[in-house]
Amino acid sequence: MIGIINYGAGNIFSLTAALERLKIPYGMIHSPEDIDGYDRYIIPGVGHAGAAMHKLNETGLVPVIRNLTKPVLGICVGMQLLTSFSEEGNSQLTGIVPINTLHFSGKIKLKVPHTGWNNITIEKRTSLFDGIDDGTYFYFVHSYFIEFNPEFTLASAGYEIRFSAAIQKGFFYGVQFHPEKSGEAGEHILKNFSLLAT
Amino acid sequence: MVCKRIIPCLDVKDGRTVKGVNFVDLRDAGDPVELAWQYSRQGADELVFLDITATHERRKTMVELVKAVARQVNIPFTIGGGINELADADILLNAGADKISINSAAVRNPELINQLADAFGKQFVVVAVDTKAAGERNLVHLNGGRVATHLETAAWIKEAEERGAGEILLTSMDHDGTKSGFDNVLLKQINDHISIPLIASGGAGNTQHFIDVFQQSDADAALAASVFHYGEILIPELKQLLKNNHINVRI
């Protein structure tokens, strides 16, 4: 069963609807007392990374999350929270994956936010991308991106510059796109996550 | 590379999908939830639901419809109509909407754009603009084109961007319902002028119009309603044609 870290940042309804369509059971985690009894976790999130980090800190869950030894999937801002720092509000984040979240503005000429379907390049094959072809399209909407890193980037996408579409460090995974909004390919990622070895 | 998006728009009244020719004669084209699901299966990139009577009748938005769509549809969707304050948007976000679209409410209270962007992030905020030519100028119109304002369209869109709009949905009221093609000249002029995504709307009648709008205006997305609802254009065929014309689309 998946525990969803529910710290009040964004649209959980779409995520839970996707899990229900896939018949993947889930529960809600609001505080450290709720953390037990799950075999994997999702950290959702949209909006301002600094504000999201502030909310996550208020739940008291950050030290608990850092010590998890079961698969964790951060989605969009939930993924960015896994990194060390975001240029959004110059915010210190959890630092679980020692890379940074940067602003597109000033670095590219294309429009910001990066909105729409973009194809990914799989940099490292892991079970999270089982059955997903290189070049598959996913739905992105974000103004800040996680820098490409040869050690932690699982999949990249290009928007004038290459950035991390998916990252991994140990049990911690993150996807910048929204699997719950990325059609069948996105649902496939959620299914794969629910089947990752624990 | 990010794709050009094809967006069916479902105009909704009393829980049913409708499309007005120039927003006047309404024809019933079915159940919005089922239509939405069908479009997602066909390869639509995104959906927009507009409650076309909401502003006029001050009707609050369709929370149950949003929830029903979010339960069944696995692509992003935007909801517009009757969103006048933060609380309206908050309810829709929690019901599963990915974005909200504001039109008249933003003109009446431009600060609403800032408030929504600050509260939910600019990616959540689509500012819809209905424009109509008035002599040499293009003016913003309200209430489905019924009411002219003094706002010049390009200036208002720039202001909306500066206030925190994440995307602009621009409908040419001169083209809407005519099936004579998008207003590519105006769309290009606006697109060159802003640095947030632009959705082109109004005038789609055949597949060539979609090729034209992407090639001539470079808009990020093209929106249409009746040509999709009545099966005059099938999305898989449209996307293949766009791809054959070297327009990057998701297939």
mmCIF file of C-alpha atoms in Angstrom, chain A residues 17 26 34 50 52-53 65 118 122 147 166 168 172 176 185-186 189 194 196:
data_model
loop_
_atom_site.group_PDB
_atom_site.id
_atom_site.type_symbol
_atom_site.label_atom_id
_atom_site.label_comp_id
_atom_site.label_asym_id
_atom_site.label_seq_id
_atom_site.Cartn_x
_atom_site.Cartn_y
_atom_site.Cartn_z
ATOM 1 C CA ALA A 17 -8.097 9.228 -8.889
ATOM 2 C CA TYR A 26 -3.229 4.066 -0.817
ATOM 3 C CA ASP A 34 1.006 7.892 10.271
ATOM 4 C CA GLY A 50 9.653 27.232 -0.801
ATOM 5 C CA ALA A 52 5.745 23.584 -0.075
ATOM 6 C CA MET A 53 8.928 23.002 1.956
ATOM 7 C CA ILE A 65 11.183 10.918 5.226
ATOM 8 C CA ASN A 118 7.623 16.661 -23.935
ATOM 9 C CA ILE A 122 16.064 7.521 -20.623
ATOM 10 C CA GLU A 147 19.742 20.332 -13.120
ATOM 11 C CA ALA A 166 13.436 11.847 -13.449
ATOM 12 C CA GLN A 168 16.991 8.584 -8.306
ATOM 13 C CA PHE A 172 14.265 8.018 -3.540
ATOM 14 C CA GLN A 176 9.249 16.278 -12.893
ATOM 15 C CA ALA A 185 2.381 6.285 -20.186
ATOM 16 C CA GLY A 186 1.967 8.136 -16.904
ATOM 17 C CA ILE A 189 4.936 4.759 -14.371
ATOM 18 C CA SER A 194 3.684 0.241 -7.122
ATOM 19 C CA LEU A 196 9.163 -1.733 -7.313
#
